[in-house]
């Protein structure tokens, strides 16, 4: 959980809660793919189902080149994607995933179910901007320039933001990532040792 979830659920009113920081880590392999030389496509990364907004991503794919990476949980969405000539990659290796993600103009995450979202973290690690819905669990964590929020279910605004992102040249993208706080955040979440140390510290504080 994070501050956004706590405020949304009002749990702190009834329980003594603490936010674990960092709560998760990404594969440090991603940092080897950090890159600001972008190709002209957008990526959807996640389980291919309606909860993750894969069907809404298809609407964006009607107007922009889209690649979808993820395990198919709803074949009807995959079928629609292929009918739209959208590339669907269901069994990508970690290396292939990071290569495709790192060269994308942006990651779209029209998901309705996110906690911390390692997907956003991975995109930031490889130097790719993110367009996602304004879920409290995300807006409370990802307060950085390369992360753009639109209202949940507002697919038209999602597409407009993608239209804006694809016009960014490589220099503009790189400048968004020259942020000390962002890079400290990425470094903090690049090791499971940091997560283990945070858990250890939290346990000691409660004993």
PDB file of C-alpha atoms in Angstrom:
ATOM      1  CA  UNK A   1       0.000   0.000   0.000  1.00  0.00           C
ATOM      2  CA  UNK A   2       0.967   3.666  -0.281  1.00  0.00           C
ATOM      3  CA  UNK A   3      -0.254   7.082   0.853  1.00  0.00           C
ATOM      4  CA  UNK A   4      -2.739   7.299  -2.008  1.00  0.00           C
ATOM      5  CA  UNK A   5      -4.427   4.039  -1.028  1.00  0.00           C
ATOM      6  CA  UNK A   6      -4.420   5.007   2.653  1.00  0.00           C
ATOM      7  CA  UNK A   7      -6.161   8.311   1.938  1.00  0.00           C
ATOM      8  CA  UNK A   8      -8.632   6.726  -0.461  1.00  0.00           C
ATOM      9  CA  UNK A   9      -9.648   3.975   1.979  1.00  0.00           C
ATOM     10  CA  UNK A  10      -9.415   6.098   5.151  1.00  0.00           C
ATOM     11  CA  UNK A  11      -7.656   3.158   6.858  1.00  0.00           C
ATOM     12  CA  UNK A  12      -5.301   5.344   8.964  1.00  0.00           C
ATOM     13  CA  UNK A  13      -8.367   6.509  10.885  1.00  0.00           C
ATOM     14  CA  UNK A  14      -8.769   3.019  12.296  1.00  0.00           C
ATOM     15  CA  UNK A  15      -5.297   1.468  12.202  1.00  0.00           C
ATOM     16  CA  UNK A  16      -1.712   2.400  12.992  1.00  0.00           C
ATOM     17  CA  UNK A  17      -0.254   2.134   9.484  1.00  0.00           C
ATOM     18  CA  UNK A  18       3.144   2.806   7.934  1.00  0.00           C
ATOM     19  CA  UNK A  19       4.157   3.009   4.295  1.00  0.00           C
ATOM     20  CA  UNK A  20       6.953   0.655   3.291  1.00  0.00           C
ATOM     21  CA  UNK A  21       9.591   2.443   1.222  1.00  0.00           C
ATOM     22  CA  UNK A  22      10.654   1.002  -1.080  1.00  0.00           C
ATOM     23  CA  UNK A  23       7.815  -1.552  -1.334  1.00  0.00           C
ATOM     24  CA  UNK A  24       9.062  -3.131  -4.539  1.00  0.00           C
ATOM     25  CA  UNK A  25      12.063  -3.326  -6.853  1.00  0.00           C
ATOM     26  CA  UNK A  26      12.543  -3.725 -10.582  1.00  0.00           C
ATOM     27  CA  UNK A  27      15.063  -5.939 -12.329  1.00  0.00           C
ATOM     28  CA  UNK A  28      18.302  -3.880 -12.483  1.00  0.00           C
ATOM     29  CA  UNK A  29      18.833  -5.319 -15.966  1.00  0.00           C
ATOM     30  CA  UNK A  30      16.438  -2.568 -17.105  1.00  0.00           C
ATOM     31  CA  UNK A  31      19.082   0.089 -16.430  1.00  0.00           C
ATOM     32  CA  UNK A  32      21.312  -1.397 -19.125  1.00  0.00           C
ATOM     33  CA  UNK A  33      18.595  -0.510 -21.643  1.00  0.00           C
ATOM     34  CA  UNK A  34      18.144   3.111 -20.518  1.00  0.00           C
ATOM     35  CA  UNK A  35      17.900   5.012 -23.775  1.00  0.00           C
ATOM     36  CA  UNK A  36      16.574   8.306 -25.148  1.00  0.00           C
ATOM     37  CA  UNK A  37      16.821   7.456 -28.861  1.00  0.00           C
ATOM     38  CA  UNK A  38      13.146   6.768 -29.472  1.00  0.00           C
ATOM     39  CA  UNK A  39      11.327   5.070 -32.329  1.00  0.00           C
ATOM     40  CA  UNK A  40       7.862   6.052 -33.483  1.00  0.00           C
ATOM     41  CA  UNK A  41       5.611   3.706 -31.509  1.00  0.00           C
ATOM     42  CA  UNK A  42       3.780   3.421 -28.189  1.00  0.00           C
ATOM     43  CA  UNK A  43       3.811   0.409 -25.849  1.00  0.00           C
ATOM     44  CA  UNK A  44       1.173  -1.250 -23.690  1.00  0.00           C
ATOM     45  CA  UNK A  45       2.786  -3.538 -21.101  1.00  0.00           C
ATOM     46  CA  UNK A  46       0.724  -5.767 -18.835  1.00  0.00           C
ATOM     47  CA  UNK A  47      -1.790  -8.571 -18.707  1.00  0.00           C
ATOM     48  CA  UNK A  48      -4.067  -8.312 -21.711  1.00  0.00           C
ATOM     49  CA  UNK A  49      -7.484  -7.928 -20.115  1.00  0.00           C
ATOM     50  CA  UNK A  50     -10.088  -5.233 -19.452  1.00  0.00           C
ATOM     51  CA  UNK A  51      -8.978  -4.635 -15.835  1.00  0.00           C
ATOM     52  CA  UNK A  52      -5.587  -3.535 -17.149  1.00  0.00           C
ATOM     53  CA  UNK A  53      -7.271  -1.424 -19.825  1.00  0.00           C
ATOM     54  CA  UNK A  54      -5.974  -3.406 -22.791  1.00  0.00           C
ATOM     55  CA  UNK A  55      -9.257  -2.798 -24.626  1.00  0.00           C
ATOM     56  CA  UNK A  56      -8.860   0.947 -24.095  1.00  0.00           C
ATOM     57  CA  UNK A  57      -5.285   0.744 -25.360  1.00  0.00           C
ATOM     58  CA  UNK A  58      -6.725  -0.581 -28.627  1.00  0.00           C
ATOM     59  CA  UNK A  59      -8.516   2.727 -29.103  1.00  0.00           C
ATOM     60  CA  UNK A  60      -5.139   4.465 -29.011  1.00  0.00           C
ATOM     61  CA  UNK A  61      -3.802   1.830 -31.388  1.00  0.00           C
ATOM     62  CA  UNK A  62      -6.316   2.943 -34.004  1.00  0.00           C
ATOM     63  CA  UNK A  63      -4.459   6.246 -34.324  1.00  0.00           C
ATOM     64  CA  UNK A  64      -0.836   5.486 -33.362  1.00  0.00           C
ATOM     65  CA  UNK A  65       1.533   2.573 -33.894  1.00  0.00           C
ATOM     66  CA  UNK A  66       1.104   0.376 -30.822  1.00  0.00           C
ATOM     67  CA  UNK A  67       2.945  -2.684 -29.555  1.00  0.00           C
ATOM     68  CA  UNK A  68       1.324  -4.785 -26.819  1.00  0.00           C
ATOM     69  CA  UNK A  69       3.495  -6.881 -24.519  1.00  0.00           C
ATOM     70  CA  UNK A  70       1.829  -9.229 -22.089  1.00  0.00           C
ATOM     71  CA  UNK A  71       0.124 -12.504 -21.386  1.00  0.00           C
ATOM     72  CA  UNK A  72      -3.275 -12.823 -23.038  1.00  0.00           C
ATOM     73  CA  UNK A  73      -6.134 -13.337 -20.581  1.00  0.00           C
ATOM     74  CA  UNK A  74      -8.876 -12.303 -23.013  1.00  0.00           C
ATOM     75  CA  UNK A  75      -8.442 -13.681 -26.507  1.00  0.00           C
ATOM     76  CA  UNK A  76     -11.121 -11.357 -27.855  1.00  0.00           C
ATOM     77  CA  UNK A  77      -8.827  -8.371 -27.180  1.00  0.00           C
ATOM     78  CA  UNK A  78      -5.893 -10.072 -28.890  1.00  0.00           C
ATOM     79  CA  UNK A  79      -8.107 -10.831 -31.881  1.00  0.00           C
ATOM     80  CA  UNK A  80      -9.193  -7.183 -32.090  1.00  0.00           C
ATOM     81  CA  UNK A  81      -5.571  -6.072 -31.833  1.00  0.00           C
ATOM     82  CA  UNK A  82      -4.507  -8.307 -34.700  1.00  0.00           C
ATOM     83  CA  UNK A  83      -7.431  -7.077 -36.793  1.00  0.00           C
ATOM     84  CA  UNK A  84      -6.056  -3.567 -36.252  1.00  0.00           C
ATOM     85  CA  UNK A  85      -2.538  -4.746 -37.259  1.00  0.00           C
ATOM     86  CA  UNK A  86      -1.306  -4.135 -33.708  1.00  0.00           C
ATOM     87  CA  UNK A  87       1.722  -6.252 -32.795  1.00  0.00           C
ATOM     88  CA  UNK A  88       1.038  -8.497 -29.786  1.00  0.00           C
ATOM     89  CA  UNK A  89       4.065 -10.060 -28.058  1.00  0.00           C
ATOM     90  CA  UNK A  90       2.931 -12.628 -25.490  1.00  0.00           C
ATOM     91  CA  UNK A  91       6.171 -14.377 -24.514  1.00  0.00           C
ATOM     92  CA  UNK A  92       8.769 -11.634 -24.441  1.00  0.00           C
ATOM     93  CA  UNK A  93      11.993 -12.265 -22.558  1.00  0.00           C
ATOM     94  CA  UNK A  94      13.128  -9.660 -20.033  1.00  0.00           C
ATOM     95  CA  UNK A  95      15.730  -8.480 -22.539  1.00  0.00           C
ATOM     96  CA  UNK A  96      13.192  -8.165 -25.356  1.00  0.00           C
ATOM     97  CA  UNK A  97      10.714  -6.404 -23.094  1.00  0.00           C
ATOM     98  CA  UNK A  98      13.233  -3.789 -21.986  1.00  0.00           C
ATOM     99  CA  UNK A  99      14.537  -3.275 -25.517  1.00  0.00           C
ATOM    100  CA  UNK A 100      11.050  -2.582 -26.887  1.00  0.00           C
ATOM    101  CA  UNK A 101      10.054  -0.456 -23.885  1.00  0.00           C
ATOM    102  CA  UNK A 102      13.243   1.600 -23.981  1.00  0.00           C
ATOM    103  CA  UNK A 103      12.795   2.596 -27.626  1.00  0.00           C
ATOM    104  CA  UNK A 104       9.098   3.514 -27.336  1.00  0.00           C
ATOM    105  CA  UNK A 105       7.898   7.106 -27.448  1.00  0.00           C
ATOM    106  CA  UNK A 106       5.782   6.296 -24.417  1.00  0.00           C
ATOM    107  CA  UNK A 107       4.124   3.637 -22.275  1.00  0.00           C
ATOM    108  CA  UNK A 108       0.340   3.741 -21.961  1.00  0.00           C
ATOM    109  CA  UNK A 109      -1.182   2.222 -18.834  1.00  0.00           C
ATOM    110  CA  UNK A 110      -4.983   2.664 -18.926  1.00  0.00           C
ATOM    111  CA  UNK A 111      -5.312   0.280 -15.997  1.00  0.00           C
ATOM    112  CA  UNK A 112      -8.114   0.285 -13.433  1.00  0.00           C
ATOM    113  CA  UNK A 113      -6.297  -1.949 -10.929  1.00  0.00           C
ATOM    114  CA  UNK A 114      -2.883  -0.755  -9.798  1.00  0.00           C
ATOM    115  CA  UNK A 115      -1.144  -0.565  -6.452  1.00  0.00           C
ATOM    116  CA  UNK A 116       2.458   0.534  -6.832  1.00  0.00           C
ATOM    117  CA  UNK A 117       2.832  -0.481 -10.507  1.00  0.00           C
ATOM    118  CA  UNK A 118       6.203  -1.962 -11.339  1.00  0.00           C
ATOM    119  CA  UNK A 119       5.309  -1.353 -14.985  1.00  0.00           C
ATOM    120  CA  UNK A 120       5.565   2.413 -14.497  1.00  0.00           C
ATOM    121  CA  UNK A 121       8.793   1.924 -12.570  1.00  0.00           C
ATOM    122  CA  UNK A 122      10.308  -0.161 -15.379  1.00  0.00           C
ATOM    123  CA  UNK A 123       9.392   2.472 -17.970  1.00  0.00           C
ATOM    124  CA  UNK A 124      11.081   5.185 -15.929  1.00  0.00           C
ATOM    125  CA  UNK A 125      14.130   2.971 -15.444  1.00  0.00           C
ATOM    126  CA  UNK A 126      14.635   2.623 -19.209  1.00  0.00           C
ATOM    127  CA  UNK A 127      13.913   6.306 -19.900  1.00  0.00           C
ATOM    128  CA  UNK A 128      10.416   6.114 -21.382  1.00  0.00           C
ATOM    129  CA  UNK A 129       7.591   8.566 -20.526  1.00  0.00           C
ATOM    130  CA  UNK A 130       4.341   7.170 -19.119  1.00  0.00           C
ATOM    131  CA  UNK A 131       0.701   8.074 -19.754  1.00  0.00           C
ATOM    132  CA  UNK A 132      -1.667   6.520 -17.228  1.00  0.00           C
ATOM    133  CA  UNK A 133      -4.956   6.995 -15.432  1.00  0.00           C
ATOM    134  CA  UNK A 134      -5.117   9.174 -12.319  1.00  0.00           C
ATOM    135  CA  UNK A 135      -5.545   6.366  -9.789  1.00  0.00           C
ATOM    136  CA  UNK A 136      -4.738   7.570  -6.232  1.00  0.00           C
ATOM    137  CA  UNK A 137      -2.241   4.724  -5.852  1.00  0.00           C
ATOM    138  CA  UNK A 138      -0.252   6.140  -8.779  1.00  0.00           C
ATOM    139  CA  UNK A 139      -0.651   9.904  -8.402  1.00  0.00           C
ATOM    140  CA  UNK A 140       0.645   9.691  -4.823  1.00  0.00           C
ATOM    141  CA  UNK A 141       3.850   7.907  -5.879  1.00  0.00           C
ATOM    142  CA  UNK A 142       4.844   9.013  -9.367  1.00  0.00           C
ATOM    143  CA  UNK A 143       5.158  12.777  -9.025  1.00  0.00           C
ATOM    144  CA  UNK A 144       7.706  13.155 -11.806  1.00  0.00           C
ATOM    145  CA  UNK A 145       7.756  15.037 -15.119  1.00  0.00           C
ATOM    146  CA  UNK A 146       7.873  11.956 -17.373  1.00  0.00           C
ATOM    147  CA  UNK A 147       4.596  10.626 -15.876  1.00  0.00           C
ATOM    148  CA  UNK A 148       1.394  12.095 -17.317  1.00  0.00           C
ATOM    149  CA  UNK A 149      -2.025  11.474 -15.796  1.00  0.00           C
ATOM    150  CA  UNK A 150      -5.446  11.612 -17.428  1.00  0.00           C
ATOM    151  CA  UNK A 151      -8.843  10.990 -15.877  1.00  0.00           C
ATOM    152  CA  UNK A 152      -9.771   7.328 -15.521  1.00  0.00           C
ATOM    153  CA  UNK A 153     -11.895   6.006 -18.422  1.00  0.00           C
ATOM    154  CA  UNK A 154     -11.179   9.148 -20.471  1.00  0.00           C
ATOM    155  CA  UNK A 155      -9.790   7.391 -23.542  1.00  0.00           C
ATOM    156  CA  UNK A 156     -10.044  10.546 -25.655  1.00  0.00           C
ATOM    157  CA  UNK A 157      -7.731  12.402 -23.257  1.00  0.00           C
ATOM    158  CA  UNK A 158      -5.406   9.398 -23.240  1.00  0.00           C
ATOM    159  CA  UNK A 159      -5.158   9.574 -27.028  1.00  0.00           C
ATOM    160  CA  UNK A 160      -4.626  13.343 -26.983  1.00  0.00           C
ATOM    161  CA  UNK A 161      -1.788  12.968 -24.492  1.00  0.00           C
ATOM    162  CA  UNK A 162      -0.208  10.287 -26.681  1.00  0.00           C
ATOM    163  CA  UNK A 163      -0.525  12.675 -29.631  1.00  0.00           C
ATOM    164  CA  UNK A 164       1.434  15.219 -27.595  1.00  0.00           C
ATOM    165  CA  UNK A 165       4.078  12.749 -26.397  1.00  0.00           C
ATOM    166  CA  UNK A 166       4.936  11.448 -29.859  1.00  0.00           C
ATOM    167  CA  UNK A 167       5.951  14.975 -30.919  1.00  0.00           C
ATOM    168  CA  UNK A 168       8.655  15.155 -28.233  1.00  0.00           C
ATOM    169  CA  UNK A 169      12.145  15.002 -29.691  1.00  0.00           C
ATOM    170  CA  UNK A 170      14.825  12.894 -28.009  1.00  0.00           C
ATOM    171  CA  UNK A 171      16.426  15.896 -26.329  1.00  0.00           C
ATOM    172  CA  UNK A 172      13.145  16.892 -24.678  1.00  0.00           C
ATOM    173  CA  UNK A 173      12.602  13.357 -23.396  1.00  0.00           C
ATOM    174  CA  UNK A 174      16.102  13.178 -21.971  1.00  0.00           C
ATOM    175  CA  UNK A 175      15.674  16.556 -20.262  1.00  0.00           C
ATOM    176  CA  UNK A 176      12.533  15.293 -18.469  1.00  0.00           C
ATOM    177  CA  UNK A 177      14.655  12.550 -16.934  1.00  0.00           C
ATOM    178  CA  UNK A 178      17.420  14.863 -15.666  1.00  0.00           C
ATOM    179  CA  UNK A 179      15.740  15.109 -12.298  1.00  0.00           C
ATOM    180  CA  UNK A 180      17.687  14.369  -9.125  1.00  0.00           C
ATOM    181  CA  UNK A 181      14.648  13.173  -7.172  1.00  0.00           C
ATOM    182  CA  UNK A 182      13.524  10.908 -10.008  1.00  0.00           C
ATOM    183  CA  UNK A 183      16.926   9.294 -10.355  1.00  0.00           C
ATOM    184  CA  UNK A 184      17.214   8.827  -6.589  1.00  0.00           C
ATOM    185  CA  UNK A 185      13.783   7.172  -6.692  1.00  0.00           C
ATOM    186  CA  UNK A 186      14.894   4.844  -9.484  1.00  0.00           C
ATOM    187  CA  UNK A 187      18.097   3.953  -7.639  1.00  0.00           C
ATOM    188  CA  UNK A 188      16.171   3.221  -4.430  1.00  0.00           C
ATOM    189  CA  UNK A 189      13.870   0.810  -6.265  1.00  0.00           C
ATOM    190  CA  UNK A 190      16.604  -0.953  -8.233  1.00  0.00           C
ATOM    191  CA  UNK A 191      17.510  -3.465  -5.516  1.00  0.00           C
ATOM    192  CA  UNK A 192      15.549  -6.005  -3.467  1.00  0.00           C
ATOM    193  CA  UNK A 193      18.151  -5.492  -0.744  1.00  0.00           C
ATOM    194  CA  UNK A 194      16.674  -2.032  -0.207  1.00  0.00           C
ATOM    195  CA  UNK A 195      13.206  -3.566   0.149  1.00  0.00           C
ATOM    196  CA  UNK A 196      14.502  -6.145   2.642  1.00  0.00           C
ATOM    197  CA  UNK A 197      16.239  -3.436   4.669  1.00  0.00           C
ATOM    198  CA  UNK A 198      13.034  -1.362   4.725  1.00  0.00           C
ATOM    199  CA  UNK A 199      11.038  -4.345   5.978  1.00  0.00           C
ATOM    200  CA  UNK A 200      13.654  -5.064   8.645  1.00  0.00           C
ATOM    201  CA  UNK A 201      13.593  -1.459   9.805  1.00  0.00           C
ATOM    202  CA  UNK A 202       9.805  -1.388   9.949  1.00  0.00           C
ATOM    203  CA  UNK A 203       9.654  -4.591  12.014  1.00  0.00           C
ATOM    204  CA  UNK A 204      12.186  -3.209  14.484  1.00  0.00           C
ATOM    205  CA  UNK A 205      10.158  -0.022  14.859  1.00  0.00           C
ATOM    206  CA  UNK A 206       7.047  -1.999  15.735  1.00  0.00           C
ATOM    207  CA  UNK A 207       8.758  -4.272  18.253  1.00  0.00           C
TER     208      UNK A 207
END
